[in-house]
XYZ file of C-alpha atoms in Angstrom:
676
model
C 5.710 -14.807 50.032
C 7.374 -12.635 53.102
C 5.765 -10.065 55.332
C 6.990 -7.242 57.063
C 6.666 -6.693 60.655
C 6.763 -3.221 62.439
C 7.962 -3.465 65.941
C 7.497 -0.310 68.270
C 9.184 1.486 69.519
C 12.161 0.186 67.484
C 11.631 -0.445 63.737
C 12.122 -4.535 62.885
C 11.357 -6.032 59.144
C 11.031 -9.456 59.826
C 10.461 -12.173 57.070
C 7.229 -14.026 57.794
C 6.895 -17.282 55.866
C 3.237 -18.118 55.624
C 4.049 -21.803 55.064
C 6.000 -22.097 58.282
C 4.654 -19.349 60.378
C 8.002 -18.356 61.378
C 9.140 -14.692 61.555
C 12.760 -13.826 61.159
C 14.368 -10.392 61.719
C 16.555 -9.292 59.006
C 17.419 -6.046 59.393
C 18.266 -2.867 62.161
C 16.992 0.415 61.924
C 20.048 2.534 61.240
C 19.384 4.758 64.212
C 20.332 2.148 66.861
C 23.892 0.904 67.364
C 24.098 -3.115 67.174
C 24.967 -3.068 70.862
C 21.935 -1.099 71.912
C 19.662 -3.336 70.071
C 21.224 -6.210 71.866
C 20.538 -5.088 75.462
C 17.019 -3.745 74.663
C 15.582 -6.707 72.571
C 17.222 -10.140 73.464
C 15.831 -13.357 71.884
C 12.535 -14.798 73.357
C 13.056 -18.404 74.274
C 11.287 -20.909 71.947
C 12.000 -24.695 70.964
C 14.101 -23.682 67.979
C 16.061 -21.285 70.081
C 16.608 -23.391 72.852
C 18.007 -25.860 70.482
C 20.278 -23.316 68.998
C 21.278 -22.159 72.635
C 22.536 -25.865 73.019
C 24.464 -26.412 70.128
C 26.054 -22.762 70.849
C 24.554 -20.774 68.116
C 22.416 -18.375 70.364
C 24.515 -16.675 73.020
C 21.702 -14.267 74.393
C 19.841 -14.891 77.599
C 16.427 -15.602 78.262
C 14.672 -12.078 78.008
C 12.666 -10.399 80.512
C 9.092 -10.795 79.458
C 7.756 -7.154 78.264
C 4.691 -5.936 76.509
C 6.175 -4.967 73.177
C 3.405 -3.776 70.364
C 4.186 -5.015 66.576
C 2.513 -3.936 63.436
C 2.312 -6.516 61.029
C 1.967 -5.898 57.164
C 0.980 -8.838 55.096
C -0.366 -9.891 51.589
C -3.625 -12.220 52.279
C -4.779 -15.126 50.161
C -6.624 -12.599 47.687
C -3.562 -10.418 47.249
C -5.008 -7.554 49.234
C -2.708 -5.751 51.091
C -3.526 -5.812 55.345
C -2.107 -4.240 58.493
C -3.008 -5.766 62.048
C -1.348 -5.034 65.644
C -0.267 -7.771 67.863
C 1.457 -7.841 71.248
C 4.937 -9.758 71.487
C 3.622 -11.884 74.077
C 0.599 -13.134 72.114
C 3.316 -14.744 69.607
C 3.665 -18.331 69.409
C 6.998 -19.657 70.247
C 7.934 -20.519 66.319
C 8.748 -16.738 66.183
C 12.251 -16.029 66.282
C 14.346 -12.824 67.042
C 17.747 -12.893 64.959
C 20.216 -9.926 65.890
C 23.164 -9.154 63.515
C 25.660 -10.275 66.281
C 23.836 -14.272 65.568
C 24.745 -13.327 61.729
C 27.802 -16.253 61.792
C 25.993 -18.545 63.880
C 22.382 -18.382 62.312
C 23.521 -18.656 58.816
C 25.931 -21.519 59.125
C 24.683 -24.834 58.655
C 26.081 -27.984 58.811
C 26.647 -30.108 55.785
C 24.026 -32.302 57.284
C 21.667 -29.631 57.388
C 22.083 -28.344 53.887
C 22.690 -31.765 52.259
C 19.822 -31.995 48.999
C 18.412 -28.506 49.518
C 19.684 -25.129 47.886
C 21.948 -23.251 50.267
C 20.779 -19.284 50.461
C 22.663 -17.492 53.032
C 21.347 -14.429 54.617
C 22.760 -11.037 53.667
C 22.712 -8.690 56.574
C 23.783 -4.906 57.288
C 23.152 -4.266 53.828
C 25.225 -6.619 52.263
C 23.877 -7.565 49.197
C 23.521 -10.632 46.690
C 21.603 -9.841 43.471
C 21.436 -13.468 42.515
C 19.702 -14.497 45.590
C 17.380 -11.658 46.722
C 15.743 -8.112 46.252
C 17.030 -5.120 48.048
C 14.551 -2.994 49.941
C 14.775 0.409 50.876
C 16.517 -0.452 54.048
C 19.163 -2.306 52.092
C 17.891 -5.898 53.105
C 17.837 -8.911 50.947
C 14.642 -10.153 50.681
C 14.610 -13.888 50.323
C 12.781 -15.742 48.052
C 11.299 -19.084 48.672
C 11.775 -22.201 46.530
C 8.923 -23.609 44.164
C 8.595 -26.396 46.625
C 7.899 -24.536 49.723
C 5.110 -22.467 48.278
C 1.188 -23.353 48.653
C 0.001 -25.506 45.681
C -2.822 -22.419 45.228
C -0.010 -19.747 44.940
C 1.794 -22.359 42.423
C -1.018 -22.284 40.083
C -1.575 -18.748 40.051
C 2.207 -18.614 39.462
C 1.994 -20.667 36.327
C -0.977 -19.125 35.227
C 0.687 -15.813 35.544
C 3.901 -17.214 33.417
C 1.561 -18.971 30.826
C -0.465 -15.292 30.135
C 2.713 -13.475 29.969
C 3.955 -15.939 27.066
C 0.609 -15.735 25.540
C 0.888 -12.302 25.696
C 4.656 -12.005 24.319
C 3.641 -14.367 21.562
C 0.600 -12.321 20.270
C 2.731 -9.258 20.587
C 4.993 -10.881 18.431
C 2.620 -11.664 15.997
C 0.942 -8.434 15.642
C 4.259 -6.779 15.075
C 4.954 -9.168 12.189
C 1.575 -8.348 10.926
C 1.942 -4.919 10.918
C 5.437 -5.226 9.456
C 4.013 -6.959 6.465
C 1.443 -4.379 6.016
C 3.917 -1.828 6.150
C 5.959 -3.758 3.548
C 3.248 -4.040 1.215
C 2.084 -0.470 1.618
C 5.496 0.745 0.512
C 5.387 -1.846 -2.551
C 2.096 -0.353 -3.628
C 3.511 3.122 -3.262
C 6.567 2.579 -5.238
C 4.733 1.214 -8.205
C 2.603 4.351 -8.557
C 6.070 6.421 -8.626
C 6.626 8.297 -11.377
C 10.387 7.405 -12.070
C 10.554 9.787 -15.171
C 10.451 12.732 -12.800
C 13.598 13.501 -11.582
C 14.955 15.552 -8.613
C 12.416 14.358 -6.118
C 12.799 10.622 -6.697
C 15.032 8.432 -8.145
C 15.603 4.379 -8.599
C 17.862 3.918 -5.555
C 15.937 6.327 -2.896
C 12.386 7.308 -2.433
C 11.783 10.074 -0.429
C 8.015 10.474 0.563
C 6.538 14.213 1.433
C 5.806 15.114 5.326
C 2.398 15.829 5.514
C 3.237 18.601 8.129
C 6.086 20.133 6.050
C 4.150 23.373 5.529
C 1.994 23.622 8.906
C 3.851 26.397 10.398
C 3.620 28.386 7.077
C -0.252 27.536 6.809
C -0.392 28.696 10.484
C 1.227 32.350 9.633
C -0.799 32.574 6.271
C -3.955 32.265 8.787
C -2.819 34.570 11.097
C -2.316 37.151 8.374
C -5.916 36.888 7.283
C -7.435 36.768 10.684
C -4.975 39.855 11.697
C -6.489 42.034 8.646
C -10.344 41.092 9.662
C -9.621 42.095 13.321
C -7.250 45.166 12.291
C -10.693 46.124 10.090
C -12.825 45.577 13.176
C -10.483 47.456 15.524
C -10.480 50.451 12.932
C -14.141 50.785 13.021
C -14.282 50.634 16.723
C -11.456 53.241 17.190
C -9.144 50.889 18.701
C -6.042 52.406 17.377
C -3.319 50.947 19.483
C -4.882 47.419 18.660
C -5.226 48.488 15.080
C -1.453 49.602 14.309
C -0.261 46.465 16.592
C -2.284 43.949 14.248
C -0.997 45.434 11.033
C 2.740 45.797 12.334
C 2.561 41.946 13.423
C 0.959 41.390 9.799
C 3.780 42.937 7.917
C 6.314 41.344 9.884
C 4.596 37.894 9.368
C 4.441 38.610 5.626
C 8.395 39.777 5.471
C 9.155 36.276 7.803
C 7.191 34.347 4.860
C 8.708 35.844 1.844
C 8.385 33.340 -1.052
C 8.830 30.611 0.900
C 6.632 27.496 -0.105
C 7.223 25.164 3.016
C 8.404 25.572 6.734
C 12.325 24.594 5.325
C 12.158 27.829 3.476
C 10.912 30.329 6.306
C 13.387 32.447 7.875
C 14.445 31.474 11.389
C 12.722 34.116 12.783
C 9.093 32.923 11.600
C 8.257 30.968 14.782
C 8.869 33.954 16.922
C 6.692 36.322 14.677
C 4.076 33.153 14.429
C 4.050 33.457 18.665
C 3.898 36.676 18.527
C 1.053 36.911 16.285
C -0.695 34.486 18.205
C -0.474 36.616 21.772
C -1.723 39.891 19.595
C -4.691 37.777 18.025
C -5.455 36.456 21.470
C -6.029 39.790 22.626
C -7.806 41.151 19.617
C -10.374 38.184 20.115
C -10.920 39.127 23.969
C -11.931 42.640 22.944
C -13.346 42.598 19.610
C -14.762 38.815 18.824
C -18.374 38.833 17.484
C -19.104 35.761 15.806
C -21.699 37.790 13.322
C -19.347 40.528 12.913
C -16.371 38.210 12.088
C -18.090 36.098 9.776
C -19.492 39.212 7.925
C -15.642 40.569 7.098
C -14.222 37.176 6.306
C -17.157 36.750 3.723
C -16.263 40.462 2.183
C -12.892 39.484 2.375
C -13.403 36.129 0.384
C -15.353 38.006 -2.412
C -12.861 40.492 -2.631
C -10.087 37.921 -3.179
C -12.066 36.291 -5.967
C -12.840 39.480 -7.528
C -8.964 39.883 -7.580
C -8.298 36.600 -8.831
C -10.719 36.846 -11.511
C -8.974 39.919 -12.792
C -5.298 38.407 -12.548
C -6.944 35.267 -14.754
C -8.056 37.984 -17.357
C -4.744 39.828 -17.132
C -2.612 36.776 -17.506
C -4.503 35.340 -20.528
C -4.216 38.768 -22.023
C -0.384 38.825 -21.300
C 0.351 34.998 -22.511
C -1.504 35.789 -25.879
C 0.289 38.906 -26.325
C 3.622 37.055 -25.724
C 2.419 34.539 -28.054
C 1.853 37.090 -30.891
C 5.043 39.039 -30.206
C 8.156 38.427 -32.435
C 11.105 38.491 -30.033
C 14.171 40.989 -30.650
C 16.361 38.039 -31.711
C 13.927 36.467 -33.964
C 13.199 40.017 -35.414
C 17.030 40.400 -35.877
C 17.665 37.022 -37.786
C 15.479 37.861 -40.935
C 16.865 41.742 -41.446
C 20.526 40.450 -41.584
C 19.243 37.261 -43.803
C 17.318 39.991 -46.213
C 20.292 42.231 -46.636
C 22.713 39.704 -47.399
C 20.176 38.126 -50.005
C 20.232 41.587 -51.815
C 23.750 41.948 -51.663
C 24.255 38.382 -53.565
C 24.161 38.437 -57.091
C 20.943 37.113 -59.162
C 22.305 33.878 -60.350
C 23.418 32.993 -56.637
C 19.758 33.327 -55.283
C 18.579 29.996 -56.990
C 18.674 26.421 -55.598
C 19.865 23.411 -57.403
C 18.158 20.388 -58.123
C 14.937 21.976 -59.512
C 14.117 18.566 -61.660
C 13.119 16.895 -58.332
C 10.765 19.409 -57.376
C 7.806 17.865 -59.404
C 8.890 13.941 -59.058
C 6.050 11.776 -57.574
C 8.490 8.915 -56.808
C 10.525 11.405 -53.887
C 9.336 12.135 -50.566
C 7.524 15.598 -50.479
C 6.986 17.783 -47.567
C 5.226 21.257 -47.389
C 6.027 23.628 -44.728
C 3.917 27.301 -44.789
C 5.805 29.505 -42.517
C 6.945 32.925 -41.894
C 9.505 31.815 -39.020
C 12.939 31.641 -40.496
C 14.524 29.795 -37.347
C 11.463 27.556 -37.070
C 11.321 26.049 -40.334
C 15.096 25.200 -40.060
C 14.489 23.005 -37.258
C 11.818 21.021 -39.131
C 14.242 20.700 -42.070
C 17.192 19.871 -39.945
C 15.592 17.248 -37.741
C 13.747 15.627 -40.501
C 16.968 15.583 -42.799
C 18.859 14.001 -39.552
C 16.785 10.914 -39.225
C 16.234 10.168 -43.174
C 17.742 6.980 -44.337
C 17.976 8.321 -47.663
C 18.029 12.343 -47.925
C 18.487 12.710 -51.404
C 14.859 11.706 -51.923
C 13.414 14.177 -49.790
C 12.215 17.065 -51.128
C 10.837 20.147 -48.878
C 8.432 22.719 -50.580
C 8.702 25.791 -48.106
C 5.947 28.677 -48.663
C 6.417 32.035 -46.910
C 4.726 35.495 -47.177
C 6.587 38.465 -49.308
C 8.010 40.085 -45.958
C 10.308 36.744 -45.097
C 10.559 35.322 -48.581
C 14.218 36.870 -49.175
C 15.493 35.734 -45.439
C 13.958 32.422 -46.050
C 15.414 31.634 -48.854
C 19.003 33.219 -47.783
C 18.917 30.900 -44.884
C 18.652 27.752 -46.947
C 21.020 28.992 -49.489
C 23.830 29.385 -46.711
C 22.804 26.254 -44.833
C 21.403 23.832 -47.310
C 20.544 20.557 -45.774
C 22.674 17.554 -46.929
C 21.901 16.114 -50.053
C 17.912 17.244 -49.765
C 16.138 19.400 -52.186
C 14.814 22.832 -50.682
C 12.351 25.222 -53.075
C 11.130 28.066 -51.365
C 7.857 30.230 -52.303
C 6.455 33.524 -52.061
C 2.368 33.088 -51.178
C 2.111 36.235 -53.128
C 2.887 34.939 -56.290
C 0.035 32.429 -56.323
C -2.013 34.601 -58.586
C -5.021 32.186 -58.458
C -5.211 32.761 -54.890
C -7.444 35.858 -54.780
C -10.677 36.756 -53.001
C -12.710 35.899 -56.079
C -11.601 32.108 -55.592
C -11.067 31.975 -52.101
C -14.038 32.661 -49.389
C -11.351 33.586 -46.704
C -9.673 36.550 -48.265
C -13.428 37.781 -49.030
C -14.268 37.338 -45.635
C -10.985 39.029 -44.435
C -11.674 41.979 -46.837
C -15.084 42.619 -44.732
C -15.893 45.533 -42.768
C -17.057 43.314 -40.104
C -13.925 41.247 -39.939
C -11.664 44.373 -40.148
C -13.559 45.858 -37.159
C -13.268 42.685 -35.205
C -9.472 42.356 -35.577
C -8.614 45.992 -35.447
C -10.704 47.966 -32.773
C -8.611 48.922 -30.079
C -11.480 48.791 -27.405
C -11.923 45.016 -28.462
C -8.212 43.662 -29.202
C -5.981 45.110 -26.765
C -8.048 45.530 -23.406
C -7.215 43.705 -20.745
C -10.601 43.754 -19.192
C -12.333 42.914 -22.391
C -13.545 39.231 -23.374
C -10.621 37.048 -23.100
C -12.571 33.809 -24.180
C -12.202 34.987 -28.004
C -8.755 36.751 -27.658
C -6.856 33.806 -28.879
C -8.807 33.944 -32.147
C -7.494 37.644 -32.875
C -4.144 36.121 -33.241
C -2.758 37.785 -36.489
C -1.656 34.397 -37.919
C -5.659 33.873 -38.887
C -5.040 36.969 -40.880
C -2.408 35.411 -43.053
C -2.983 33.061 -46.067
C -0.186 30.966 -44.925
C -2.435 29.445 -42.264
C -5.288 28.553 -44.615
C -2.977 27.577 -47.581
C -3.129 24.158 -46.163
C -6.522 23.508 -48.113
C -5.081 24.346 -51.438
C -2.692 21.746 -51.495
C -3.589 20.130 -55.180
C -3.574 23.651 -56.511
C -0.251 24.553 -55.525
C 1.330 21.307 -55.983
C -0.652 20.047 -59.208
C 2.023 17.416 -60.636
C 2.452 15.332 -57.118
C 0.239 12.651 -55.702
C 1.103 12.586 -51.963
C 2.468 14.995 -49.524
C 3.284 15.280 -45.746
C 2.366 18.460 -44.451
C 4.144 19.469 -41.466
C 3.583 22.691 -39.114
C 6.604 24.889 -38.274
C 6.317 24.366 -34.251
C 6.989 20.493 -34.606
C 10.480 18.438 -34.375
C 10.978 14.913 -36.102
C 12.712 12.435 -34.007
C 12.414 9.469 -36.406
C 12.616 8.588 -40.452
C 9.156 9.601 -41.608
C 10.038 7.791 -44.866
C 7.267 4.864 -44.101
C 4.542 6.970 -43.953
C 4.239 7.256 -47.888
C 3.518 3.727 -47.923
C 0.772 3.779 -45.327
C -2.510 2.534 -46.602
C -4.895 5.503 -46.492
C -7.946 3.031 -47.211
C -9.276 5.582 -49.773
C -9.443 8.177 -47.116
C -7.877 11.445 -48.090
C -6.396 12.686 -44.769
C -4.006 10.344 -42.384
C -3.644 11.871 -39.307
C -3.412 11.023 -35.651
C -6.695 11.389 -33.658
C -6.523 13.655 -30.300
C -9.960 12.391 -28.606
C -9.477 10.502 -25.235
C -12.904 9.530 -23.440
C -15.037 12.784 -23.938
C -12.144 15.420 -24.998
C -11.243 16.630 -28.037
C -14.327 15.681 -29.900
C -16.462 17.665 -32.627
C -18.494 19.300 -29.934
C -15.743 21.064 -28.464
C -14.851 22.525 -31.656
C -18.236 23.381 -33.518
C -21.446 24.911 -32.609
C -24.247 22.174 -32.614
C -26.866 24.585 -31.572
C -26.813 25.641 -35.441
C -28.926 23.140 -37.332
C -26.600 23.476 -39.999
C -23.936 21.631 -37.586
C -26.175 19.503 -35.702
C -27.726 18.044 -38.722
C -24.850 17.268 -40.780
C -22.044 15.955 -37.998
C -21.995 13.729 -34.980
C -20.781 15.584 -32.150
C -19.090 12.530 -30.598
C -16.947 12.088 -33.511
C -13.231 12.002 -32.851
C -11.264 14.939 -33.386
C -7.535 14.925 -35.052
C -4.582 17.181 -35.180
C -3.104 19.395 -37.899
C 0.773 19.626 -37.860
C 1.734 16.299 -39.428
C -0.721 15.128 -42.046
C -0.112 12.586 -44.839
C -2.447 13.567 -47.810
C -3.483 11.729 -50.893
C -3.859 14.503 -53.419
C -5.148 12.036 -56.164
C -8.449 11.069 -54.057
C -7.996 15.051 -52.936
C -8.927 16.243 -56.547
C -11.228 13.216 -57.626
C -13.591 13.956 -54.120
C -12.964 17.757 -54.693
C -12.007 18.280 -51.083
C -11.428 22.274 -51.733
C -15.207 22.728 -53.042
C -16.257 21.326 -49.671
C -14.206 23.431 -47.754
C -15.455 26.571 -49.515
C -18.798 25.470 -49.122
C -18.625 25.909 -45.183
C -16.177 28.620 -45.076
C -18.751 30.840 -47.296
C -21.680 29.699 -44.548
C -19.442 30.344 -41.408
C -18.899 34.169 -42.641
C -20.747 35.219 -39.369
C -18.577 33.187 -37.414
C -21.529 31.221 -35.988
C -20.475 27.594 -37.003
C -17.090 27.953 -35.694
C -14.711 30.144 -34.266
C -11.630 31.480 -36.505
C -8.960 28.954 -36.916
C -8.153 26.037 -39.195
C -8.751 23.033 -37.086
C -12.890 23.157 -37.188
C -13.327 23.635 -40.988
C -10.573 20.941 -41.327
C -12.730 18.626 -39.393
C -15.813 19.560 -41.457
C -13.872 19.109 -44.718
C -12.330 15.542 -44.170
C -15.389 14.404 -42.034
C -15.377 10.591 -42.610
C -12.691 11.086 -44.682
C -9.671 10.800 -42.303
C -7.633 7.701 -41.597
C -6.466 7.193 -38.257
C -2.584 6.762 -37.886
C -0.804 5.113 -34.897
C -0.454 7.533 -31.691
C 3.443 7.359 -31.991
C 3.896 9.156 -35.084
C 2.722 12.271 -33.911
C 2.618 13.420 -30.213
C 1.093 16.773 -29.365
C 0.776 19.070 -26.376
C 4.468 20.263 -25.782
C 3.220 24.141 -26.189
C 0.552 23.777 -23.054
C 0.894 20.779 -21.290
C 3.486 20.414 -18.640
C 2.066 16.882 -17.707
C 2.951 14.901 -20.714
C 4.628 11.311 -20.061
C 8.329 11.440 -20.898
C 8.444 8.141 -22.533
C 5.508 8.832 -25.052
C 7.730 12.022 -26.012
C 10.826 10.293 -26.344
C 9.016 7.425 -28.393
C 6.925 10.015 -30.668
C 8.238 10.294 -34.226
C 7.110 13.700 -34.139
C 6.653 16.144 -31.364
C 4.233 19.082 -31.864
C 4.238 22.294 -29.719
C 0.761 23.313 -30.388
C -0.348 25.757 -27.978
C 1.105 29.329 -26.698
C 4.079 27.841 -25.244
C 6.215 27.813 -28.386
C 9.962 26.711 -27.890
C 11.514 29.479 -29.272
C 9.648 32.185 -26.797
C 10.635 32.423 -23.149
C 7.280 31.108 -22.544
C 8.311 27.879 -23.463
C 7.998 25.098 -20.955
C 11.436 24.426 -20.085
C 11.580 20.701 -19.885
C 10.236 20.199 -23.315
C 12.527 22.681 -25.019
C 15.632 20.617 -25.341
C 13.811 18.501 -27.602
C 13.782 21.551 -29.980
C 16.907 23.261 -29.277
C 19.287 20.344 -29.950
C 18.440 21.043 -33.739
C 18.937 24.453 -33.827
C 22.793 25.718 -35.234
C 23.601 28.028 -32.385
C 27.128 28.195 -33.714
C 25.768 29.962 -36.842
C 27.231 33.206 -37.513
C 23.507 34.368 -38.023
C 22.385 33.486 -34.752
C 25.318 34.615 -32.846
C 25.025 38.289 -34.595
C 21.559 38.048 -33.264
C 22.219 36.978 -29.773
C 20.210 33.326 -30.143
C 21.429 31.382 -27.651
C 20.566 28.131 -25.739
């Protein structure tokens, strides 16, 4: 350990060795020259100095006795820094004065004196040796004592400090390893939860995680706009016109800076400046207008107003979606017009399909499609034939209405599916299907139903009840929608038939469905219930005793759209009679609302055999979050819902499954501007 001595009137830093009680002058203040200091402060005599003088290493004469005050700064055994003042004449003879002129003599030792010791020469007058000492602010090299010269207590402290340093270093390294392992484990868990089917945001080689503060500026600006509107209203009420104008102007500028941005990266460069300016204005408004109760009351009014506006927008959106789902786009309206024109130009003998002998052959695979949409029906037929292993054994029975019958027939006459048999019929030609036999037709002709469907104030008002809006769809007025309950009457010679909706796409060979054992059931369908969803209580009114006494509210629902029907068992159990029974009791629509699924659930209650879910994947017409792998593995995908694939409303990522089976190079589609 070394101590510094302050000597007045001049300053000297003296190395003090506690073990030897010797103090060595090691530096000179820069304000004195070497010669001046020689004359002022020659070395005191001491035994060591006398010996050195005798050896010719000290050339200075014995100094005159003077009283020199010395300030000594040192560190005691407890580590505290202390200062004391002493006089030079009180110093023991072990204190030695060293001058720069004595550099050569004082720091040269004979080979005998340095034998067995490590040599550490002093570096004077600002000369630095970094390997042997540390430089202080005066350019002095502070010599370090060897471990053998230190006090045992200090050696013990030094050893304990080194041990604590090593222990702390090891502890920090271990903590770093633990933290690194935790980060790796967390990254692995997050990687397992990634949906690798979604493209764009993640891929298998690179994982990008969202910054939780990615929209902090955007949120701040939106909050500022809300507060500015609140303060602007209060300022207007208090006739603070200048503050009101400032708040409104800054709100408008902030809104323009935000634009349609959804994150900070999409904001304009000037957005941050706008936020700062708005902050200054809001601070001024707070100083002038802030009142807790007034501001809370205003924000509550704004919240209620926003909720009212949101509810109105929801109703308007529901109405417009239903309206768009009902409306036929111009290209789809053009297609049947062109086909109908060309159909009637043809000669009569050119209007018939070949292979009529296959229409009633029970050994073949028969499909029933009831639709008035030519393009949609063509996709169902094309996708089924493309995946069929033996297309010549497949027969398609298509029933449409009088308006679209020529167009439907003309399309398949011009574009016949390879080797398959097509049969197109007009539902109006079924003379047995009349109001006397069919309860639905009788109900549709009633004054109550006509009022429900055709009263303007009920059917097309934006603010009217939207809960029942979807049930006012014109498809419920068409018998094509209810014809599925009369399959044995439509096809009296067939024993089994596969019913397909026109909003489905076939992705695999459906031939194995005819060999499925229905185990005495009439209907083979895919169940749609998951946990508590899509069960009977969703479709039927169980507050009515007629329903609650006959059906289980937790019974699992199933899907219309791809159904295998055993027509022999159907006839034996008189399924059509069951349908008539319940349809007549729902004339006032108190058992279920309009549609075909609720009466289907009732009619085939305890008569439905569940098929494997991979046969029929639903939801492409309303659910944008379906599993991509499940869709690709499905034999049939169903666009049930309002977002049909031929409409602009369609969910974009699902549209390709349907459009790949559309013949866009067909001349009729090109004339009607039907493109991908």
